[in-house]
Coordinates of C-alpha atoms in Angstrom, one line a residue:
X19 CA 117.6 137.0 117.1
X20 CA 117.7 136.8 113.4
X21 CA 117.0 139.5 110.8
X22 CA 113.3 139.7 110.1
X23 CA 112.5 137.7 113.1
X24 CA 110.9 141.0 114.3
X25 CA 108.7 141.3 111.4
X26 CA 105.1 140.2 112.9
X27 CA 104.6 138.0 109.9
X28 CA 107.6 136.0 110.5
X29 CA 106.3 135.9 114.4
X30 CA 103.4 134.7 112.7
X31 CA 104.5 131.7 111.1
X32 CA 107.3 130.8 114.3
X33 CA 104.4 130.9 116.4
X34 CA 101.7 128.7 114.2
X35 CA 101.4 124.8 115.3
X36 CA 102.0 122.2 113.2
X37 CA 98.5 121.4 111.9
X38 CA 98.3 124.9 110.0
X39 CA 102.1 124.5 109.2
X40 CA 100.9 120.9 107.8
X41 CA 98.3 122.9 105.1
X42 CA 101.1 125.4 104.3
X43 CA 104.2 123.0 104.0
X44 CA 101.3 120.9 101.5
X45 CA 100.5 124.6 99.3
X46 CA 104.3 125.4 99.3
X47 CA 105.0 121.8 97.7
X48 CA 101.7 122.0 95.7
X49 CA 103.0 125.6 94.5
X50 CA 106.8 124.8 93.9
X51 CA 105.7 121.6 91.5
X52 CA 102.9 123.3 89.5
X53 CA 105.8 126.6 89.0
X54 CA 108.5 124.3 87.8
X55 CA 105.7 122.3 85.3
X56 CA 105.5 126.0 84.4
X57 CA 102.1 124.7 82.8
X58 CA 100.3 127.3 79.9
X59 CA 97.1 126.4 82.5
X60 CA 98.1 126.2 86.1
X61 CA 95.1 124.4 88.1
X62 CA 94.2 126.4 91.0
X63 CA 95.4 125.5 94.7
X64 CA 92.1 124.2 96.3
X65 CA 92.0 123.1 99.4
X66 CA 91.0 119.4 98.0
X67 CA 94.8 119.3 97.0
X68 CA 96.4 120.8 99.8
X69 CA 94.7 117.6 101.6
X70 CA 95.6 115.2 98.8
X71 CA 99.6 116.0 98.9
X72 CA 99.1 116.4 102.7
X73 CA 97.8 112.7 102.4
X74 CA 101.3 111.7 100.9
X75 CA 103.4 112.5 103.4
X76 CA 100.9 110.4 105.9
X77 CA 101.0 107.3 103.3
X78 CA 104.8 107.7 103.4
X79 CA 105.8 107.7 107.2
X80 CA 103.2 105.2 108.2
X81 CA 105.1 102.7 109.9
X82 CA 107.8 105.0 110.5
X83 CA 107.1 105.5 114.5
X84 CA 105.9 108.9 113.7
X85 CA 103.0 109.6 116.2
X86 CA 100.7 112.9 115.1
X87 CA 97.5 113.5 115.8
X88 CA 97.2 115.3 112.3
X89 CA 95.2 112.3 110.6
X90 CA 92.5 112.8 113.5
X91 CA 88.9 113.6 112.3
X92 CA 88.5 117.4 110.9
X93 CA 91.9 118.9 112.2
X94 CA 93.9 119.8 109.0
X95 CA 89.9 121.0 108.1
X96 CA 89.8 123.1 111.1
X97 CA 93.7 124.5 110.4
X98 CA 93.1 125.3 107.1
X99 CA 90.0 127.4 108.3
X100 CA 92.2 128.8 110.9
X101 CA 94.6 130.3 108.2
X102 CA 91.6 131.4 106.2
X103 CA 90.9 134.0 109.3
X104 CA 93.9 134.8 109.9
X105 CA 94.6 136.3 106.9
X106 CA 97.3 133.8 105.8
X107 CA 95.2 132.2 102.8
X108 CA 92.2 133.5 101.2
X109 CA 89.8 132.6 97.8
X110 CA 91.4 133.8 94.7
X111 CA 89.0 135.1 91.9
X112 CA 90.1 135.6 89.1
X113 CA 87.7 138.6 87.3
X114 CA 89.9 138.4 84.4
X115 CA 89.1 135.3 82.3
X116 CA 91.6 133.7 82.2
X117 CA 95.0 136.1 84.0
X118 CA 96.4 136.1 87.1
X119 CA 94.3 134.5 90.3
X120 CA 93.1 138.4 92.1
X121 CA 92.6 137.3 95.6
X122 CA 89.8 139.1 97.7
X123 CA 88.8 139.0 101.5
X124 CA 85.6 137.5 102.6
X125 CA 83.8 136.7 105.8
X126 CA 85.5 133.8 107.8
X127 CA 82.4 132.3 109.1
X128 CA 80.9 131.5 105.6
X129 CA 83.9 129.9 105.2
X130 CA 83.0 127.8 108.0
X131 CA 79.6 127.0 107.1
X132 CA 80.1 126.5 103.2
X133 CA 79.6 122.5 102.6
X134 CA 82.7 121.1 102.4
X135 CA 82.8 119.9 98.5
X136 CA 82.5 124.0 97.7
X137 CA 84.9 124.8 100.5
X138 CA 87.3 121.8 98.6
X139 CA 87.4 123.5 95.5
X140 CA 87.0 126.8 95.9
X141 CA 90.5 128.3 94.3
X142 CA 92.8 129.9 97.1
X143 CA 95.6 132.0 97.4
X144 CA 98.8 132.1 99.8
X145 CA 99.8 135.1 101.2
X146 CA 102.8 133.9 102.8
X147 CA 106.1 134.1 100.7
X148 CA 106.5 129.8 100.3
X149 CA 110.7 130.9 98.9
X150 CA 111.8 133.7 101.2
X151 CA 109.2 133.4 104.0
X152 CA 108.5 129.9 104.3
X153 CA 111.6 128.4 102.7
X154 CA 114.2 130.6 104.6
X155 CA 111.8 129.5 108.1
X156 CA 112.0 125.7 106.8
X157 CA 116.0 125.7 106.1
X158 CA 116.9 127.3 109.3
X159 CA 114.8 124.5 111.6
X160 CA 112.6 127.0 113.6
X161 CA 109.3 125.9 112.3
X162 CA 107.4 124.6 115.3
X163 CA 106.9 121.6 113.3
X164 CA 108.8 117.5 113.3
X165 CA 111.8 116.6 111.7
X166 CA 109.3 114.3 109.0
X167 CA 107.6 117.4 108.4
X168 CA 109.9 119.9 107.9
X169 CA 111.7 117.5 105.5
X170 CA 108.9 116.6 103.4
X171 CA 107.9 120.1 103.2
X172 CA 111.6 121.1 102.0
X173 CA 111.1 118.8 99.2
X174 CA 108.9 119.1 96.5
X175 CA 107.9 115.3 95.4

């Protein structure tokens, strides 16, 4: 047992399959590129690009043998509304015109039955550490996640 292991977030993300690790690994890449472009105007993390960037790593291991059922019908959908209950992502508001994304807690099931171009761009917030949570979980291998996985989501283009 590693440090930390204990810590019931950590259990948390050991013990998530790979479809919600799929919509993380996608923020943490999203996040790590839009923090290095260090841009005057970050664009939110939506859900519409965590699908998008999730997208490219689909595009680049077609062909590769790599059987998933990640591409089937609503699942990354269903995942990402998974992680919304559970606490791990939630909307971000920002009530300050322009600052820092505040990030509130809202009822799961309006989540559920928002239509789906809202839900898309409705700006989110991870509350899941992508460097020391995340990144420590990704380097050591004990994401339940595969090998093309955990490598794309180790890199950040």
């Amino acid at each position: 047992s590693r440090p930390g292991w204990d810590d019931p977030r950590i259990q948390e993300l050991l013990d998530l399959p790979e479809s919600q690790l799929a919509v993380l690994l996608s923020a943490r890449r999203i996040l790590c590129r839009d923090a290095a472009e260090d841009s005057s105007t970050p664009k939110p993390l939506t859900f519409g690009r965590i699908k998008r960037e999730f997208e490219t790593f689909y595009r680049g291991n077609v062909g590769s043998g790599l059987t998933t059922n990640l591409y089937e019908g609503d699942l990354l959908h269903f995942a990402f509304l998974h992680l919304m209950e559970t606490g791990l992502i939630c909307p971000a508001v920002d009530h300050t015109g322009g600052g820092p994304l505040q990030y509130y807690m809202h009822h799961t099931r309006t989540h559920a039955a928002m239509e789906p171009m809202a839900l898309a761009k409705m700006p989110l917030h991870v509350l899941v550490d992508i460097n020391s949570e995340l990144g420590v979980l990704l380097k050591d291998k004990v994401l339940d996640c595969s090998t093309a996985l955990r490598e794309w989501g180790m890199r950040i283009n």
